[in-house]
mmCIF file of C-alpha atoms and ligand atoms in Angstrom:
data_model
loop_
_atom_site.group_PDB
_atom_site.id
_atom_site.type_symbol
_atom_site.label_atom_id
_atom_site.label_comp_id
_atom_site.label_asym_id
_atom_site.label_seq_id
_atom_site.Cartn_x
_atom_site.Cartn_y
_atom_site.Cartn_z
ATOM 1 C CA MET A 165 0.000 0.000 0.000
ATOM 2 C CA GLN A 166 1.479 3.326 -0.981
ATOM 3 C CA SER A 167 0.411 6.971 -0.817
ATOM 4 C CA GLN A 168 1.989 10.407 -1.195
ATOM 5 C CA LEU A 169 1.578 13.698 0.650
ATOM 6 C CA THR A 170 2.829 16.919 -0.916
ATOM 7 C CA ILE A 171 5.768 18.671 0.739
ATOM 8 C CA ASN A 172 6.238 21.382 -1.879
ATOM 9 C CA GLU A 173 6.040 21.853 -5.647
ATOM 10 C CA GLN A 174 9.158 19.780 -6.209
ATOM 11 C CA PHE A 175 8.693 16.741 -4.015
ATOM 12 C CA SER A 176 6.382 14.743 -1.773
ATOM 13 C CA LEU A 177 6.542 12.289 1.090
ATOM 14 C CA GLU A 178 6.004 8.720 -0.089
ATOM 15 C CA ILE A 179 4.473 6.431 2.545
ATOM 16 C CA THR A 180 4.636 2.673 1.970
ATOM 17 C CA ILE A 181 2.793 0.388 4.394
ATOM 18 C CA VAL A 182 3.830 -3.240 4.863
ATOM 19 C CA VAL A 183 1.347 -5.213 6.967
ATOM 20 C CA SER A 184 2.560 -8.257 8.891
ATOM 21 C CA GLU A 185 0.076 -11.080 8.836
ATOM 22 C CA MET A 186 0.929 -12.172 12.354
ATOM 23 C CA PHE A 187 -0.420 -9.457 14.754
ATOM 24 C CA GLY A 188 -1.644 -7.326 11.777
ATOM 25 C CA GLN A 189 1.126 -4.837 12.478
ATOM 26 C CA ASN A 190 1.897 -1.921 10.148
ATOM 27 C CA ALA A 191 5.498 -1.173 9.193
ATOM 28 C CA TYR A 192 6.075 2.132 7.400
ATOM 29 C CA ILE A 193 8.710 3.077 4.857
ATOM 30 C CA LEU A 194 9.033 6.837 4.446
ATOM 31 C CA ARG A 195 10.913 8.525 1.622
ATOM 32 C CA ARG A 196 11.104 11.991 0.157
ATOM 33 C CA THR A 197 10.427 11.518 -3.536
ATOM 34 C CA ASP A 198 13.567 13.411 -4.608
ATOM 35 C CA GLN A 199 15.751 11.098 -2.493
ATOM 36 C CA ASP A 200 17.060 7.545 -2.828
ATOM 37 C CA ARG A 201 17.174 7.243 0.959
ATOM 38 C CA CYS A 202 14.416 6.226 3.337
ATOM 39 C CA ILE A 203 13.605 5.289 6.886
ATOM 40 C CA VAL A 204 11.741 2.206 8.084
ATOM 41 C CA VAL A 205 9.477 2.443 11.123
ATOM 42 C CA ASP A 206 8.684 -0.667 13.179
ATOM 43 C CA PRO A 207 9.874 -3.475 10.882
ATOM 44 C CA GLY A 208 7.777 -6.496 11.859
ATOM 45 C CA PHE A 209 7.497 -10.046 10.606
ATOM 46 C CA GLU A 210 7.163 -9.272 6.868
ATOM 47 C CA ILE A 211 10.768 -8.240 6.501
ATOM 48 C CA GLN A 212 11.219 -9.713 3.016
ATOM 49 C CA GLN A 213 8.648 -7.282 1.583
ATOM 50 C CA ILE A 214 10.596 -4.383 3.059
ATOM 51 C CA VAL A 215 13.920 -5.704 1.756
ATOM 52 C CA ASP A 216 12.432 -6.337 -1.708
ATOM 53 C CA TYR A 217 11.197 -2.739 -1.816
ATOM 54 C CA LEU A 218 14.564 -1.314 -0.727
ATOM 55 C CA GLU A 219 16.648 -3.541 -2.986
ATOM 56 C CA GLY A 220 14.238 -3.416 -5.917
ATOM 57 C CA ASN A 221 14.499 0.373 -5.980
ATOM 58 C CA ALA A 222 18.170 0.502 -4.903
ATOM 59 C CA TYR A 223 17.199 2.726 -1.955
ATOM 60 C CA GLN A 224 19.530 3.331 0.932
ATOM 61 C CA LEU A 225 18.205 2.742 4.450
ATOM 62 C CA ASP A 226 19.128 5.780 6.552
ATOM 63 C CA ALA A 227 17.638 4.666 9.877
ATOM 64 C CA ILE A 228 15.346 2.178 11.609
ATOM 65 C CA PHE A 229 12.821 3.763 13.975
ATOM 66 C CA ASN A 230 10.987 1.785 16.679
ATOM 67 C CA THR A 231 7.970 3.397 18.361
ATOM 68 C CA HIS A 232 8.332 0.939 21.247
ATOM 69 C CA GLY A 233 9.947 -2.354 22.180
ATOM 70 C CA HIS A 234 7.175 -4.917 21.614
ATOM 71 C CA ILE A 235 7.862 -8.055 19.560
ATOM 72 C CA ASP A 236 5.592 -7.214 16.618
ATOM 73 C CA HIS A 237 7.296 -3.836 16.097
ATOM 74 C CA ILE A 238 10.916 -4.966 16.509
ATOM 75 C CA ALA A 239 10.988 -8.469 14.963
ATOM 76 C CA GLY A 240 12.525 -7.140 11.742
ATOM 77 C CA ASN A 241 15.315 -5.124 13.407
ATOM 78 C CA LYS A 242 17.850 -7.948 13.350
ATOM 79 C CA PRO A 243 17.492 -8.972 9.683
ATOM 80 C CA LEU A 244 17.468 -5.301 8.601
ATOM 81 C CA LYS A 245 20.551 -4.454 10.691
ATOM 82 C CA THR A 246 22.297 -7.504 9.246
ATOM 83 C CA LEU A 247 21.698 -6.217 5.718
ATOM 84 C CA TYR A 248 22.231 -2.537 6.552
ATOM 85 C CA PRO A 249 24.691 -2.519 9.481
ATOM 86 C CA SER A 250 25.422 1.199 9.270
ATOM 87 C CA SER A 251 21.746 2.201 9.642
ATOM 88 C CA PRO A 252 21.199 3.404 13.211
ATOM 89 C CA LEU A 253 18.437 1.811 15.276
ATOM 90 C CA ILE A 254 16.423 4.427 17.197
ATOM 91 C CA ILE A 255 13.989 3.909 20.092
ATOM 92 C CA GLY A 256 12.695 5.787 23.135
ATOM 93 C CA ALA A 257 15.218 5.641 25.984
ATOM 94 C CA ARG A 258 12.831 3.959 28.410
ATOM 95 C CA ASP A 259 11.995 1.135 25.973
ATOM 96 C CA ALA A 260 15.564 0.422 24.843
ATOM 97 C CA HIS A 261 16.054 -2.442 27.311
ATOM 98 C CA LYS A 262 13.155 -4.347 25.749
ATOM 99 C CA LEU A 263 15.110 -4.866 22.526
ATOM 100 C CA SER A 264 17.304 -7.534 24.083
ATOM 101 C CA ASP A 265 14.896 -8.822 26.744
ATOM 102 C CA PRO A 266 12.509 -11.461 25.307
ATOM 103 C CA GLU A 267 10.328 -11.353 28.389
ATOM 104 C CA ALA A 268 9.963 -7.559 28.339
ATOM 105 C CA ASN A 269 9.391 -7.441 24.562
ATOM 106 C CA LEU A 270 6.639 -10.069 25.029
ATOM 107 C CA SER A 271 8.156 -12.582 22.588
ATOM 108 C CA LEU A 272 8.600 -15.281 25.254
ATOM 109 C CA GLY A 273 4.909 -15.073 26.014
ATOM 110 C CA TYR A 274 4.202 -15.916 22.369
ATOM 111 C CA GLY A 275 6.614 -18.875 22.436
ATOM 112 C CA MET A 276 9.359 -17.090 20.499
ATOM 113 C CA GLU A 277 12.585 -15.481 21.535
ATOM 114 C CA VAL A 278 13.058 -12.228 19.654
ATOM 115 C CA ILE A 279 16.321 -10.465 20.445
ATOM 116 C CA SER A 280 17.014 -7.285 18.523
ATOM 117 C CA PRO A 281 20.382 -5.590 18.171
ATOM 118 C CA VAL A 282 20.850 -2.858 20.790
ATOM 119 C CA ALA A 283 19.801 0.719 20.055
ATOM 120 C CA ASP A 284 22.300 3.059 18.420
ATOM 121 C CA ILE A 285 20.331 6.167 19.390
ATOM 122 C CA THR A 286 17.805 6.604 22.202
ATOM 123 C CA VAL A 287 15.431 9.557 22.267
ATOM 124 C CA GLU A 288 13.572 11.523 24.918
ATOM 125 C CA ASP A 289 10.520 13.758 24.710
ATOM 126 C CA GLY A 290 10.917 16.812 22.493
ATOM 127 C CA GLU A 291 13.982 15.741 20.526
ATOM 128 C CA LEU A 292 14.354 16.634 16.875
ATOM 129 C CA ILE A 293 15.822 13.980 14.624
ATOM 130 C CA ARG A 294 16.572 14.121 10.945
ATOM 131 C CA PHE A 295 17.196 11.194 8.584
ATOM 132 C CA ALA A 296 16.722 10.769 4.831
ATOM 133 C CA GLU A 297 16.153 14.546 4.582
ATOM 134 C CA LEU A 298 13.066 14.224 6.804
ATOM 135 C CA ALA A 299 12.812 16.034 10.152
ATOM 136 C CA PHE A 300 10.789 14.536 13.005
ATOM 137 C CA GLU A 301 9.832 15.751 16.467
ATOM 138 C CA THR A 302 9.823 13.072 19.168
ATOM 139 C CA ARG A 303 7.010 12.967 21.704
ATOM 140 C CA LEU A 304 6.998 10.601 24.673
ATOM 141 C CA THR A 305 3.655 8.770 24.953
ATOM 142 C CA PRO A 306 3.771 6.206 27.803
ATOM 143 C CA GLY A 307 0.860 3.985 28.819
ATOM 144 C CA HIS A 308 0.987 1.118 26.309
ATOM 145 C CA SER A 309 4.718 0.883 27.035
ATOM 146 C CA PRO A 310 6.685 3.234 29.336
ATOM 147 C CA GLY A 311 9.166 4.365 26.676
ATOM 148 C CA HIS A 312 6.733 4.552 23.762
ATOM 149 C CA VAL A 313 7.430 7.513 21.493
ATOM 150 C CA VAL A 314 5.592 8.950 18.498
ATOM 151 C CA TRP A 315 7.159 10.983 15.717
ATOM 152 C CA LEU A 316 5.565 14.119 14.371
ATOM 153 C CA PHE A 317 6.273 15.259 10.813
ATOM 154 C CA ARG A 318 5.082 18.767 9.976
ATOM 155 C CA ASP A 319 6.450 19.436 6.492
ATOM 156 C CA THR A 320 3.648 17.853 4.457
ATOM 157 C CA GLU A 321 0.418 19.608 3.352
ATOM 158 C CA ILE A 322 -1.234 18.029 6.386
ATOM 159 C CA PRO A 323 0.911 17.098 9.405
ATOM 160 C CA LEU A 324 1.294 13.436 10.256
ATOM 161 C CA VAL A 325 2.210 11.470 13.325
ATOM 162 C CA ILE A 326 3.785 8.024 13.370
ATOM 163 C CA ASN A 327 1.901 6.858 16.392
ATOM 164 C CA GLY A 328 2.632 3.131 16.971
ATOM 165 C CA ASP A 329 0.250 1.611 19.505
ATOM 166 C CA VAL A 330 -1.035 4.738 21.270
ATOM 167 C CA LEU A 331 -4.132 5.739 19.306
ATOM 168 C CA PHE A 332 -6.008 3.470 16.898
ATOM 169 C CA LYS A 333 -9.025 4.248 14.762
ATOM 170 C CA GLU A 334 -11.772 4.533 17.390
ATOM 171 C CA SER A 335 -9.638 2.566 19.824
ATOM 172 C CA VAL A 336 -6.435 2.781 21.858
ATOM 173 C CA GLY A 337 -3.418 0.597 22.626
ATOM 174 C CA ARG A 338 -3.624 -2.137 25.255
ATOM 175 C CA THR A 339 -2.645 -1.152 28.773
ATOM 176 C CA ASP A 340 -3.069 -4.521 30.501
ATOM 177 C CA PHE A 341 0.651 -5.357 30.417
ATOM 178 C CA PRO A 342 2.604 -5.359 33.727
ATOM 179 C CA ASP A 343 4.169 -1.999 32.823
ATOM 180 C CA GLY A 344 1.061 -0.578 31.126
ATOM 181 C CA SER A 345 -1.103 2.239 32.479
ATOM 182 C CA PHE A 346 -4.397 3.512 31.078
ATOM 183 C CA LYS A 347 -4.049 6.706 33.124
ATOM 184 C CA GLN A 348 -0.695 7.431 31.475
ATOM 185 C CA LEU A 349 -2.036 6.539 28.037
ATOM 186 C CA GLU A 350 -5.027 8.843 28.467
ATOM 187 C CA LYS A 351 -2.754 11.690 29.580
ATOM 188 C CA ALA A 352 -0.364 11.079 26.653
ATOM 189 C CA ILE A 353 -3.222 11.072 24.126
ATOM 190 C CA ARG A 354 -4.763 14.224 25.554
ATOM 191 C CA GLU A 355 -1.536 16.172 25.948
ATOM 192 C CA GLN A 356 0.677 14.883 23.142
ATOM 193 C CA LEU A 357 -1.832 13.964 20.411
ATOM 194 C CA TYR A 358 -5.153 15.764 20.910
ATOM 195 C CA THR A 359 -3.246 19.071 21.013
ATOM 196 C CA LEU A 360 -2.217 18.557 17.360
ATOM 197 C CA PRO A 361 -4.252 20.109 14.517
ATOM 198 C CA ASP A 362 -7.490 18.196 13.791
ATOM 199 C CA GLU A 363 -6.392 17.355 10.227
ATOM 200 C CA THR A 364 -3.231 15.579 11.461
ATOM 201 C CA LEU A 365 -2.950 12.133 9.875
ATOM 202 C CA VAL A 366 -2.362 9.374 12.424
ATOM 203 C CA LEU A 367 -0.348 6.426 11.096
ATOM 204 C CA THR A 368 -1.312 3.599 13.429
ATOM 205 C CA GLY A 369 0.639 0.493 14.423
ATOM 206 C CA HIS A 370 -2.376 -1.715 13.654
ATOM 207 C CA GLY A 371 -5.407 -1.205 11.402
ATOM 208 C CA ASN A 372 -6.429 1.835 9.402
ATOM 209 C CA SER A 373 -5.016 5.323 9.608
ATOM 210 C CA THR A 374 -7.156 8.006 11.225
ATOM 211 C CA THR A 375 -7.004 11.719 12.052
ATOM 212 C CA ILE A 376 -6.748 13.589 15.335
ATOM 213 C CA GLY A 377 -10.084 15.325 14.643
ATOM 214 C CA HIS A 378 -11.875 12.028 14.008
ATOM 215 C CA GLU A 379 -10.584 10.539 17.269
ATOM 216 C CA LYS A 380 -11.444 13.625 19.323
ATOM 217 C CA GLN A 381 -15.007 13.206 18.058
ATOM 218 C CA HIS A 382 -15.414 9.444 17.939
ATOM 219 C CA ASN A 383 -12.847 7.692 20.147
ATOM 220 C CA PRO A 384 -14.859 5.813 22.801
ATOM 221 C CA PHE A 385 -11.891 5.347 25.159
ATOM 222 C CA VAL A 386 -10.213 8.747 25.389
ATOM 223 C CA GLN A 387 -12.067 12.018 24.902
ATOM 224 C CA PRO A 388 -10.583 15.519 25.042
ATOM 225 C CA VAL A 389 -10.698 17.003 28.561
ATOM 226 C CA ASN A 390 -13.508 19.457 27.844
ATOM 227 C CA ALA A 391 -15.605 17.182 25.640
HETATM 228 ZN ZN1 ZN B 693 2.797 -2.804 21.370
#
């Protein structure tokens, strides 16, 4: 699945979605259309599709982003790092330990043992990072996982947020894990997401994309404070 959002008259942002059958998880490949470089967000279990896209187009992988350290979002880190060893792996500081801890990344619970390479870069709330000529603002959004981060991209005609497992279309991420917290998730959604412009496109970790405005109106789990 592929779509484009205009950045300016010369180039756009190309968004390619690769859905993993197991867990129905969405991996995203983002590229500015005037560049041969891209980033991959949350490579899951369909790694061959991602590699075929990169190799088929002779694109360079500038960085691997993880929104958080759960198995379905990190399973592809190791094969990608093996093929592209110089691409830095980036994750929120408070989720970095999950990469190499099969119990914390939930893989043991599913009868697997997923161990990702360690992070090259860890990020905190409010950091600006730039890869493949794309600039992102990091926002810390705990609740589903303590170190979960989302990445905001403001240079397209409508802003977009790579949101992992925080907000889903008319739903929210699970908070029934030992380190989960609905209270934290609700606060993160209200303060870090619902404060974004209504037209902001939300690229979700599972299921269809949505917008901030749609969720403020229709999300049955988290409503804006003054709703
Ligand atoms: Zn998750």
